[in-house]
Amino acid sequence: MRVAIFGAGGHAKVVWDILVAGGHEVAGFVVDEPQAETLLDLPIVRRPEELPPHDGLVLAFGDNRGRKARYEALRAAGVRLVSAVHPRAVVAGRVALGDGVMIAAGVVINLDTRIGENTIINTGATVDHDNAIGAHVHLAPGCHLAGGVTVGEGAFLGIGTNVIPGRRIGAWARTGAGAVVVRDLADGVLAVGVPARVRP
């Protein structure tokens, strides 16, 4: 499959590596305002139609709200949004993946877990059994979720976050680096520390 990448920063380079490792061809990169002409010897353009013919597009930037807006606009325009799953990720049977997800190297996702559309499961993260991860979420590198965790739409779990079994993290909530979530988090909060406490 030939795929275009929307984004041209460090995250886009990781997506390029995932696609190439999976045997796909990358057509090039798309950004609203290119700062260079090429990345990884491939063209950077303003619109997907300026690239060679391709079979779909992957969003490759970390901002959850911006990624949701772009995802919805591209879907409404009829663009096919595809997933990037690294061949060295372990995705168990009975895992449901939404459209347009990114699963990086070293990720482990155990059975009966659902991953929502346009969600990023970043390098080395683990998601145990029976989790429900919403759309437009970003689990940063090294996050570890125990069984039965629910993560609401648009939540961002900072690098190295750990979540004990059965917790619920609300929509658009955020955790700081290294946070240990032992209680449910409401929608929209920021929680930091060990154990994670909500900042006022």
JSON list of C-alpha atoms in Angstrom, two decimals:
[
{"chain": "A", "resi": 1, "resn": "MET", "atom": "CA", "xyz": [0.00, 0.00, 0.00]},
{"chain": "A", "resi": 2, "resn": "ARG", "atom": "CA", "xyz": [1.20, 3.52, -0.77]},
{"chain": "A", "resi": 3, "resn": "VAL", "atom": "CA", "xyz": [0.39, 5.94, 2.07]},
{"chain": "A", "resi": 4, "resn": "ALA", "atom": "CA", "xyz": [0.67, 9.69, 2.59]},
{"chain": "A", "resi": 5, "resn": "ILE", "atom": "CA", "xyz": [1.56, 11.12, 6.01]},
{"chain": "A", "resi": 6, "resn": "PHE", "atom": "CA", "xyz": [-0.06, 14.29, 7.36]},
{"chain": "A", "resi": 7, "resn": "GLY", "atom": "CA", "xyz": [2.64, 15.96, 9.43]},
{"chain": "A", "resi": 8, "resn": "ALA", "atom": "CA", "xyz": [6.36, 16.52, 9.00]},
{"chain": "A", "resi": 9, "resn": "GLY", "atom": "CA", "xyz": [7.84, 16.54, 12.50]},
{"chain": "A", "resi": 10, "resn": "GLY", "atom": "CA", "xyz": [9.39, 13.91, 14.73]},
{"chain": "A", "resi": 11, "resn": "HIS", "atom": "CA", "xyz": [6.11, 12.01, 15.12]},
{"chain": "A", "resi": 12, "resn": "ALA", "atom": "CA", "xyz": [5.76, 11.85, 11.34]},
{"chain": "A", "resi": 13, "resn": "LYS", "atom": "CA", "xyz": [9.22, 10.28, 11.14]},
{"chain": "A", "resi": 14, "resn": "VAL", "atom": "CA", "xyz": [8.10, 7.56, 13.58]},
{"chain": "A", "resi": 15, "resn": "VAL", "atom": "CA", "xyz": [5.02, 6.91, 11.44]},
{"chain": "A", "resi": 16, "resn": "TRP", "atom": "CA", "xyz": [7.24, 6.70, 8.34]},
{"chain": "A", "resi": 17, "resn": "ASP", "atom": "CA", "xyz": [9.32, 4.04, 10.09]},
{"chain": "A", "resi": 18, "resn": "ILE", "atom": "CA", "xyz": [6.21, 2.07, 11.11]},
{"chain": "A", "resi": 19, "resn": "LEU", "atom": "CA", "xyz": [4.88, 2.09, 7.56]},
{"chain": "A", "resi": 20, "resn": "VAL", "atom": "CA", "xyz": [8.21, 1.13, 5.97]},
{"chain": "A", "resi": 21, "resn": "ALA", "atom": "CA", "xyz": [8.77, -1.63, 8.54]},
{"chain": "A", "resi": 22, "resn": "GLY", "atom": "CA", "xyz": [5.33, -2.96, 7.62]},
{"chain": "A", "resi": 23, "resn": "GLY", "atom": "CA", "xyz": [6.20, -3.14, 3.94]},
{"chain": "A", "resi": 24, "resn": "HIS", "atom": "CA", "xyz": [4.27, -0.04, 2.84]},
{"chain": "A", "resi": 25, "resn": "GLU", "atom": "CA", "xyz": [5.49, 2.71, 0.53]},
{"chain": "A", "resi": 26, "resn": "VAL", "atom": "CA", "xyz": [5.29, 6.32, 1.69]},
{"chain": "A", "resi": 27, "resn": "ALA", "atom": "CA", "xyz": [4.19, 8.81, -0.98]},
{"chain": "A", "resi": 28, "resn": "GLY", "atom": "CA", "xyz": [5.31, 11.89, 0.98]},
{"chain": "A", "resi": 29, "resn": "PHE", "atom": "CA", "xyz": [4.29, 14.31, 3.72]},
{"chain": "A", "resi": 30, "resn": "VAL", "atom": "CA", "xyz": [1.49, 16.88, 3.90]},
{"chain": "A", "resi": 31, "resn": "VAL", "atom": "CA", "xyz": [1.49, 19.99, 6.11]},
{"chain": "A", "resi": 32, "resn": "ASP", "atom": "CA", "xyz": [-0.43, 23.27, 5.98]},
{"chain": "A", "resi": 33, "resn": "GLU", "atom": "CA", "xyz": [2.72, 25.39, 5.87]},
{"chain": "A", "resi": 34, "resn": "PRO", "atom": "CA", "xyz": [5.81, 23.44, 4.77]},
{"chain": "A", "resi": 35, "resn": "GLN", "atom": "CA", "xyz": [9.08, 24.59, 6.35]},
{"chain": "A", "resi": 36, "resn": "ALA", "atom": "CA", "xyz": [11.16, 22.47, 3.97]},
{"chain": "A", "resi": 37, "resn": "GLU", "atom": "CA", "xyz": [10.77, 20.78, 0.61]},
{"chain": "A", "resi": 38, "resn": "THR", "atom": "CA", "xyz": [11.62, 17.24, 1.66]},
{"chain": "A", "resi": 39, "resn": "LEU", "atom": "CA", "xyz": [11.78, 14.94, 4.68]},
{"chain": "A", "resi": 40, "resn": "LEU", "atom": "CA", "xyz": [13.50, 11.56, 4.56]},
{"chain": "A", "resi": 41, "resn": "ASP", "atom": "CA", "xyz": [14.07, 12.23, 0.84]},
{"chain": "A", "resi": 42, "resn": "LEU", "atom": "CA", "xyz": [10.31, 12.46, 0.22]},
{"chain": "A", "resi": 43, "resn": "PRO", "atom": "CA", "xyz": [8.33, 15.56, -0.83]},
{"chain": "A", "resi": 44, "resn": "ILE", "atom": "CA", "xyz": [6.51, 17.81, 1.62]},
{"chain": "A", "resi": 45, "resn": "VAL", "atom": "CA", "xyz": [3.40, 19.42, 0.10]},
{"chain": "A", "resi": 46, "resn": "ARG", "atom": "CA", "xyz": [0.36, 21.44, 1.23]},
{"chain": "A", "resi": 47, "resn": "ARG", "atom": "CA", "xyz": [-2.38, 19.12, -0.08]},
{"chain": "A", "resi": 48, "resn": "PRO", "atom": "CA", "xyz": [-2.58, 15.32, -0.46]},
{"chain": "A", "resi": 49, "resn": "GLU", "atom": "CA", "xyz": [-3.50, 15.63, -4.14]},
{"chain": "A", "resi": 50, "resn": "GLU", "atom": "CA", "xyz": [-0.08, 17.17, -4.84]},
{"chain": "A", "resi": 51, "resn": "LEU", "atom": "CA", "xyz": [1.57, 13.83, -3.98]},
{"chain": "A", "resi": 52, "resn": "PRO", "atom": "CA", "xyz": [1.86, 10.80, -6.28]},
{"chain": "A", "resi": 53, "resn": "PRO", "atom": "CA", "xyz": [-1.25, 8.55, -6.23]},
{"chain": "A", "resi": 54, "resn": "HIS", "atom": "CA", "xyz": [-1.70, 6.86, -2.87]},
{"chain": "A", "resi": 55, "resn": "ASP", "atom": "CA", "xyz": [-4.17, 4.55, -1.15]},
{"chain": "A", "resi": 56, "resn": "GLY", "atom": "CA", "xyz": [-4.75, 6.46, 2.08]},
{"chain": "A", "resi": 57, "resn": "LEU", "atom": "CA", "xyz": [-3.41, 8.91, 4.62]},
{"chain": "A", "resi": 58, "resn": "VAL", "atom": "CA", "xyz": [-2.14, 8.65, 8.21]},
{"chain": "A", "resi": 59, "resn": "LEU", "atom": "CA", "xyz": [-2.32, 11.58, 10.63]},
{"chain": "A", "resi": 60, "resn": "ALA", "atom": "CA", "xyz": [1.05, 12.03, 12.33]},
{"chain": "A", "resi": 61, "resn": "PHE", "atom": "CA", "xyz": [0.99, 14.71, 14.98]},
{"chain": "A", "resi": 62, "resn": "GLY", "atom": "CA", "xyz": [0.39, 14.48, 18.69]},
{"chain": "A", "resi": 63, "resn": "ASP", "atom": "CA", "xyz": [-2.05, 17.31, 19.54]},
{"chain": "A", "resi": 64, "resn": "ASN", "atom": "CA", "xyz": [-5.30, 15.49, 20.28]},
{"chain": "A", "resi": 65, "resn": "ARG", "atom": "CA", "xyz": [-7.75, 18.33, 19.60]},
{"chain": "A", "resi": 66, "resn": "GLY", "atom": "CA", "xyz": [-6.00, 19.33, 16.39]},
{"chain": "A", "resi": 67, "resn": "ARG", "atom": "CA", "xyz": [-5.79, 15.71, 15.27]},
{"chain": "A", "resi": 68, "resn": "LYS", "atom": "CA", "xyz": [-9.52, 15.19, 15.93]},
{"chain": "A", "resi": 69, "resn": "ALA", "atom": "CA", "xyz": [-10.44, 18.29, 13.90]},
{"chain": "A", "resi": 70, "resn": "ARG", "atom": "CA", "xyz": [-8.21, 17.25, 10.99]},
{"chain": "A", "resi": 71, "resn": "TYR", "atom": "CA", "xyz": [-9.47, 13.66, 11.12]},
{"chain": "A", "resi": 72, "resn": "GLU", "atom": "CA", "xyz": [-13.10, 14.72, 10.96]},
{"chain": "A", "resi": 73, "resn": "ALA", "atom": "CA", "xyz": [-12.46, 17.22, 8.15]},
{"chain": "A", "resi": 74, "resn": "LEU", "atom": "CA", "xyz": [-10.59, 14.67, 6.03]},
{"chain": "A", "resi": 75, "resn": "ARG", "atom": "CA", "xyz": [-13.23, 11.99, 6.58]},
{"chain": "A", "resi": 76, "resn": "ALA", "atom": "CA", "xyz": [-15.94, 14.46, 5.57]},
{"chain": "A", "resi": 77, "resn": "ALA", "atom": "CA", "xyz": [-13.95, 15.16, 2.40]},
{"chain": "A", "resi": 78, "resn": "GLY", "atom": "CA", "xyz": [-13.87, 11.44, 1.57]},
{"chain": "A", "resi": 79, "resn": "VAL", "atom": "CA", "xyz": [-10.18, 10.88, 2.32]},
{"chain": "A", "resi": 80, "resn": "ARG", "atom": "CA", "xyz": [-9.34, 7.30, 3.37]},
{"chain": "A", "resi": 81, "resn": "LEU", "atom": "CA", "xyz": [-7.60, 7.37, 6.76]},
{"chain": "A", "resi": 82, "resn": "VAL", "atom": "CA", "xyz": [-5.53, 4.27, 7.40]},
{"chain": "A", "resi": 83, "resn": "SER", "atom": "CA", "xyz": [-3.78, 2.81, 10.43]},
{"chain": "A", "resi": 84, "resn": "ALA", "atom": "CA", "xyz": [-0.05, 2.39, 11.03]},
{"chain": "A", "resi": 85, "resn": "VAL", "atom": "CA", "xyz": [0.75, -0.69, 13.13]},
{"chain": "A", "resi": 86, "resn": "HIS", "atom": "CA", "xyz": [4.39, -1.60, 13.69]},
{"chain": "A", "resi": 87, "resn": "PRO", "atom": "CA", "xyz": [5.18, -5.26, 12.92]},
{"chain": "A", "resi": 88, "resn": "ARG", "atom": "CA", "xyz": [7.00, -5.49, 16.26]},
{"chain": "A", "resi": 89, "resn": "ALA", "atom": "CA", "xyz": [3.87, -4.55, 18.20]},
{"chain": "A", "resi": 90, "resn": "VAL", "atom": "CA", "xyz": [1.90, -7.39, 19.80]},
{"chain": "A", "resi": 91, "resn": "VAL", "atom": "CA", "xyz": [-1.84, -7.04, 19.24]},
{"chain": "A", "resi": 92, "resn": "ALA", "atom": "CA", "xyz": [-3.80, -9.96, 20.69]},
{"chain": "A", "resi": 93, "resn": "GLY", "atom": "CA", "xyz": [-6.82, -11.60, 19.18]},
{"chain": "A", "resi": 94, "resn": "ARG", "atom": "CA", "xyz": [-10.22, -10.06, 19.89]},
{"chain": "A", "resi": 95, "resn": "VAL", "atom": "CA", "xyz": [-8.73, -6.55, 19.90]},
{"chain": "A", "resi": 96, "resn": "ALA", "atom": "CA", "xyz": [-10.88, -4.03, 18.01]},
{"chain": "A", "resi": 97, "resn": "LEU", "atom": "CA", "xyz": [-8.93, -1.24, 16.32]},
{"chain": "A", "resi": 98, "resn": "GLY", "atom": "CA", "xyz": [-10.67, 1.88, 15.04]},
{"chain": "A", "resi": 99, "resn": "ASP", "atom": "CA", "xyz": [-9.69, 3.59, 11.79]},
{"chain": "A", "resi": 100, "resn": "GLY", "atom": "CA", "xyz": [-6.57, 5.72, 11.64]},
{"chain": "A", "resi": 101, "resn": "VAL", "atom": "CA", "xyz": [-4.80, 4.41, 14.74]},
{"chain": "A", "resi": 102, "resn": "MET", "atom": "CA", "xyz": [-1.03, 4.44, 15.24]},
{"chain": "A", "resi": 103, "resn": "ILE", "atom": "CA", "xyz": [0.57, 1.60, 17.19]},
{"chain": "A", "resi": 104, "resn": "ALA", "atom": "CA", "xyz": [4.32, 1.97, 17.65]},
{"chain": "A", "resi": 105, "resn": "ALA", "atom": "CA", "xyz": [7.12, -0.55, 18.15]},
{"chain": "A", "resi": 106, "resn": "GLY", "atom": "CA", "xyz": [7.13, -2.44, 21.42]},
{"chain": "A", "resi": 107, "resn": "VAL", "atom": "CA", "xyz": [3.45, -1.91, 22.17]},
{"chain": "A", "resi": 108, "resn": "VAL", "atom": "CA", "xyz": [1.49, -4.80, 23.70]},
{"chain": "A", "resi": 109, "resn": "ILE", "atom": "CA", "xyz": [-2.32, -4.80, 23.58]},
{"chain": "A", "resi": 110, "resn": "ASN", "atom": "CA", "xyz": [-4.10, -7.72, 25.23]},
{"chain": "A", "resi": 111, "resn": "LEU", "atom": "CA", "xyz": [-7.36, -9.37, 24.30]},
{"chain": "A", "resi": 112, "resn": "ASP", "atom": "CA", "xyz": [-10.87, -7.94, 24.48]},
{"chain": "A", "resi": 113, "resn": "THR", "atom": "CA", "xyz": [-9.58, -4.38, 24.31]},
{"chain": "A", "resi": 114, "resn": "ARG", "atom": "CA", "xyz": [-11.09, -1.68, 22.09]},
{"chain": "A", "resi": 115, "resn": "ILE", "atom": "CA", "xyz": [-8.97, 1.13, 20.64]},
{"chain": "A", "resi": 116, "resn": "GLY", "atom": "CA", "xyz": [-10.92, 4.09, 19.28]},
{"chain": "A", "resi": 117, "resn": "GLU", "atom": "CA", "xyz": [-10.35, 5.79, 15.95]},
{"chain": "A", "resi": 118, "resn": "ASN", "atom": "CA", "xyz": [-7.45, 8.19, 15.43]},
{"chain": "A", "resi": 119, "resn": "THR", "atom": "CA", "xyz": [-5.74, 7.09, 18.66]},
{"chain": "A", "resi": 120, "resn": "ILE", "atom": "CA", "xyz": [-1.98, 6.88, 19.26]},
{"chain": "A", "resi": 121, "resn": "ILE", "atom": "CA", "xyz": [-0.50, 4.04, 21.31]},
{"chain": "A", "resi": 122, "resn": "ASN", "atom": "CA", "xyz": [3.11, 5.16, 21.44]},
{"chain": "A", "resi": 123, "resn": "THR", "atom": "CA", "xyz": [6.44, 3.38, 21.83]},
{"chain": "A", "resi": 124, "resn": "GLY", "atom": "CA", "xyz": [6.57, 0.62, 24.44]},
{"chain": "A", "resi": 125, "resn": "ALA", "atom": "CA", "xyz": [3.12, 1.26, 25.92]},
{"chain": "A", "resi": 126, "resn": "THR", "atom": "CA", "xyz": [1.12, -1.69, 27.26]},
{"chain": "A", "resi": 127, "resn": "VAL", "atom": "CA", "xyz": [-2.66, -1.99, 27.35]},
{"chain": "A", "resi": 128, "resn": "ASP", "atom": "CA", "xyz": [-3.91, -5.04, 29.21]},
{"chain": "A", "resi": 129, "resn": "HIS", "atom": "CA", "xyz": [-7.11, -7.03, 28.76]},
{"chain": "A", "resi": 130, "resn": "ASP", "atom": "CA", "xyz": [-10.65, -5.59, 28.65]},
{"chain": "A", "resi": 131, "resn": "ASN", "atom": "CA", "xyz": [-9.64, -1.95, 28.21]},
{"chain": "A", "resi": 132, "resn": "ALA", "atom": "CA", "xyz": [-11.80, 0.61, 26.41]},
{"chain": "A", "resi": 133, "resn": "ILE", "atom": "CA", "xyz": [-9.70, 3.38, 24.87]},
{"chain": "A", "resi": 134, "resn": "GLY", "atom": "CA", "xyz": [-11.69, 6.19, 23.28]},
{"chain": "A", "resi": 135, "resn": "ALA", "atom": "CA", "xyz": [-11.17, 8.05, 20.02]},
{"chain": "A", "resi": 136, "resn": "HIS", "atom": "CA", "xyz": [-8.42, 10.68, 19.57]},
{"chain": "A", "resi": 137, "resn": "VAL", "atom": "CA", "xyz": [-6.49, 9.49, 22.67]},
{"chain": "A", "resi": 138, "resn": "HIS", "atom": "CA", "xyz": [-2.70, 9.58, 22.99]},
{"chain": "A", "resi": 139, "resn": "LEU", "atom": "CA", "xyz": [-0.92, 7.12, 25.26]},
{"chain": "A", "resi": 140, "resn": "ALA", "atom": "CA", "xyz": [2.64, 8.46, 25.39]},
{"chain": "A", "resi": 141, "resn": "PRO", "atom": "CA", "xyz": [5.72, 6.20, 25.36]},
{"chain": "A", "resi": 142, "resn": "GLY", "atom": "CA", "xyz": [5.98, 3.79, 28.27]},
{"chain": "A", "resi": 143, "resn": "CYS", "atom": "CA", "xyz": [2.39, 4.08, 29.53]},
{"chain": "A", "resi": 144, "resn": "HIS", "atom": "CA", "xyz": [1.09, 0.95, 31.24]},
{"chain": "A", "resi": 145, "resn": "LEU", "atom": "CA", "xyz": [-2.62, 0.29, 31.69]},
{"chain": "A", "resi": 146, "resn": "ALA", "atom": "CA", "xyz": [-3.78, -2.66, 33.80]},
{"chain": "A", "resi": 147, "resn": "GLY", "atom": "CA", "xyz": [-6.95, -4.61, 33.02]},
{"chain": "A", "resi": 148, "resn": "GLY", "atom": "CA", "xyz": [-10.40, -3.08, 32.75]},
{"chain": "A", "resi": 149, "resn": "VAL", "atom": "CA", "xyz": [-9.29, 0.54, 32.32]},
{"chain": "A", "resi": 150, "resn": "THR", "atom": "CA", "xyz": [-11.50, 3.05, 30.48]},
{"chain": "A", "resi": 151, "resn": "VAL", "atom": "CA", "xyz": [-9.94, 6.09, 28.80]},
{"chain": "A", "resi": 152, "resn": "GLY", "atom": "CA", "xyz": [-12.30, 8.76, 27.50]},
{"chain": "A", "resi": 153, "resn": "GLU", "atom": "CA", "xyz": [-12.14, 10.58, 24.18]},
{"chain": "A", "resi": 154, "resn": "GLY", "atom": "CA", "xyz": [-9.17, 12.86, 23.65]},
{"chain": "A", "resi": 155, "resn": "ALA", "atom": "CA", "xyz": [-7.35, 11.99, 26.88]},
{"chain": "A", "resi": 156, "resn": "PHE", "atom": "CA", "xyz": [-3.57, 12.35, 26.98]},
{"chain": "A", "resi": 157, "resn": "LEU", "atom": "CA", "xyz": [-1.54, 10.09, 29.27]},
{"chain": "A", "resi": 158, "resn": "GLY", "atom": "CA", "xyz": [1.96, 11.48, 29.69]},
{"chain": "A", "resi": 159, "resn": "ILE", "atom": "CA", "xyz": [5.11, 9.46, 29.28]},
{"chain": "A", "resi": 160, "resn": "GLY", "atom": "CA", "xyz": [5.42, 6.63, 31.80]},
{"chain": "A", "resi": 161, "resn": "THR", "atom": "CA", "xyz": [1.89, 6.93, 33.23]},
{"chain": "A", "resi": 162, "resn": "ASN", "atom": "CA", "xyz": [0.69, 3.83, 35.09]},
{"chain": "A", "resi": 163, "resn": "VAL", "atom": "CA", "xyz": [-3.00, 3.05, 35.71]},
{"chain": "A", "resi": 164, "resn": "ILE", "atom": "CA", "xyz": [-4.21, 0.40, 38.17]},
{"chain": "A", "resi": 165, "resn": "PRO", "atom": "CA", "xyz": [-7.03, -2.00, 37.23]},
{"chain": "A", "resi": 166, "resn": "GLY", "atom": "CA", "xyz": [-10.56, -0.77, 36.68]},
{"chain": "A", "resi": 167, "resn": "ARG", "atom": "CA", "xyz": [-9.92, 2.97, 36.73]},
{"chain": "A", "resi": 168, "resn": "ARG", "atom": "CA", "xyz": [-11.74, 5.45, 34.50]},
{"chain": "A", "resi": 169, "resn": "ILE", "atom": "CA", "xyz": [-9.93, 8.41, 32.94]},
{"chain": "A", "resi": 170, "resn": "GLY", "atom": "CA", "xyz": [-12.34, 11.05, 31.70]},
{"chain": "A", "resi": 171, "resn": "ALA", "atom": "CA", "xyz": [-12.61, 12.65, 28.29]},
{"chain": "A", "resi": 172, "resn": "TRP", "atom": "CA", "xyz": [-9.84, 15.18, 27.53]},
{"chain": "A", "resi": 173, "resn": "ALA", "atom": "CA", "xyz": [-8.16, 14.48, 30.89]},
{"chain": "A", "resi": 174, "resn": "ARG", "atom": "CA", "xyz": [-4.36, 14.64, 31.06]},
{"chain": "A", "resi": 175, "resn": "THR", "atom": "CA", "xyz": [-1.70, 13.04, 33.22]},
{"chain": "A", "resi": 176, "resn": "GLY", "atom": "CA", "xyz": [1.83, 14.23, 33.84]},
{"chain": "A", "resi": 177, "resn": "ALA", "atom": "CA", "xyz": [4.96, 12.22, 33.19]},
{"chain": "A", "resi": 178, "resn": "GLY", "atom": "CA", "xyz": [5.31, 9.25, 35.54]},
{"chain": "A", "resi": 179, "resn": "ALA", "atom": "CA", "xyz": [1.86, 9.68, 37.10]},
{"chain": "A", "resi": 180, "resn": "VAL", "atom": "CA", "xyz": [0.34, 6.68, 38.89]},
{"chain": "A", "resi": 181, "resn": "VAL", "atom": "CA", "xyz": [-3.45, 6.73, 38.57]},
{"chain": "A", "resi": 182, "resn": "VAL", "atom": "CA", "xyz": [-5.13, 4.96, 41.50]},
{"chain": "A", "resi": 183, "resn": "ARG", "atom": "CA", "xyz": [-8.46, 6.82, 41.44]},
{"chain": "A", "resi": 184, "resn": "ASP", "atom": "CA", "xyz": [-10.87, 7.71, 38.64]},
{"chain": "A", "resi": 185, "resn": "LEU", "atom": "CA", "xyz": [-10.16, 11.02, 36.91]},
{"chain": "A", "resi": 186, "resn": "ALA", "atom": "CA", "xyz": [-12.99, 13.33, 35.84]},
{"chain": "A", "resi": 187, "resn": "ASP", "atom": "CA", "xyz": [-13.32, 14.83, 32.37]},
{"chain": "A", "resi": 188, "resn": "GLY", "atom": "CA", "xyz": [-10.85, 17.55, 31.51]},
{"chain": "A", "resi": 189, "resn": "VAL", "atom": "CA", "xyz": [-8.62, 17.42, 34.59]},
{"chain": "A", "resi": 190, "resn": "LEU", "atom": "CA", "xyz": [-4.83, 17.43, 34.84]},
{"chain": "A", "resi": 191, "resn": "ALA", "atom": "CA", "xyz": [-3.42, 14.91, 37.32]},
{"chain": "A", "resi": 192, "resn": "VAL", "atom": "CA", "xyz": [0.24, 14.60, 38.29]},
{"chain": "A", "resi": 193, "resn": "GLY", "atom": "CA", "xyz": [2.40, 12.72, 40.75]},
{"chain": "A", "resi": 194, "resn": "VAL", "atom": "CA", "xyz": [2.50, 9.43, 42.66]},
{"chain": "A", "resi": 195, "resn": "PRO", "atom": "CA", "xyz": [-0.29, 8.80, 43.37]},
{"chain": "A", "resi": 196, "resn": "ALA", "atom": "CA", "xyz": [-1.75, 11.12, 40.74]},
{"chain": "A", "resi": 197, "resn": "ARG", "atom": "CA", "xyz": [-3.56, 14.12, 42.21]},
{"chain": "A", "resi": 198, "resn": "VAL", "atom": "CA", "xyz": [-5.69, 16.61, 40.32]},
{"chain": "A", "resi": 199, "resn": "ARG", "atom": "CA", "xyz": [-4.23, 20.07, 40.02]},
{"chain": "A", "resi": 200, "resn": "PRO", "atom": "CA", "xyz": [-6.68, 22.86, 40.89]}
]
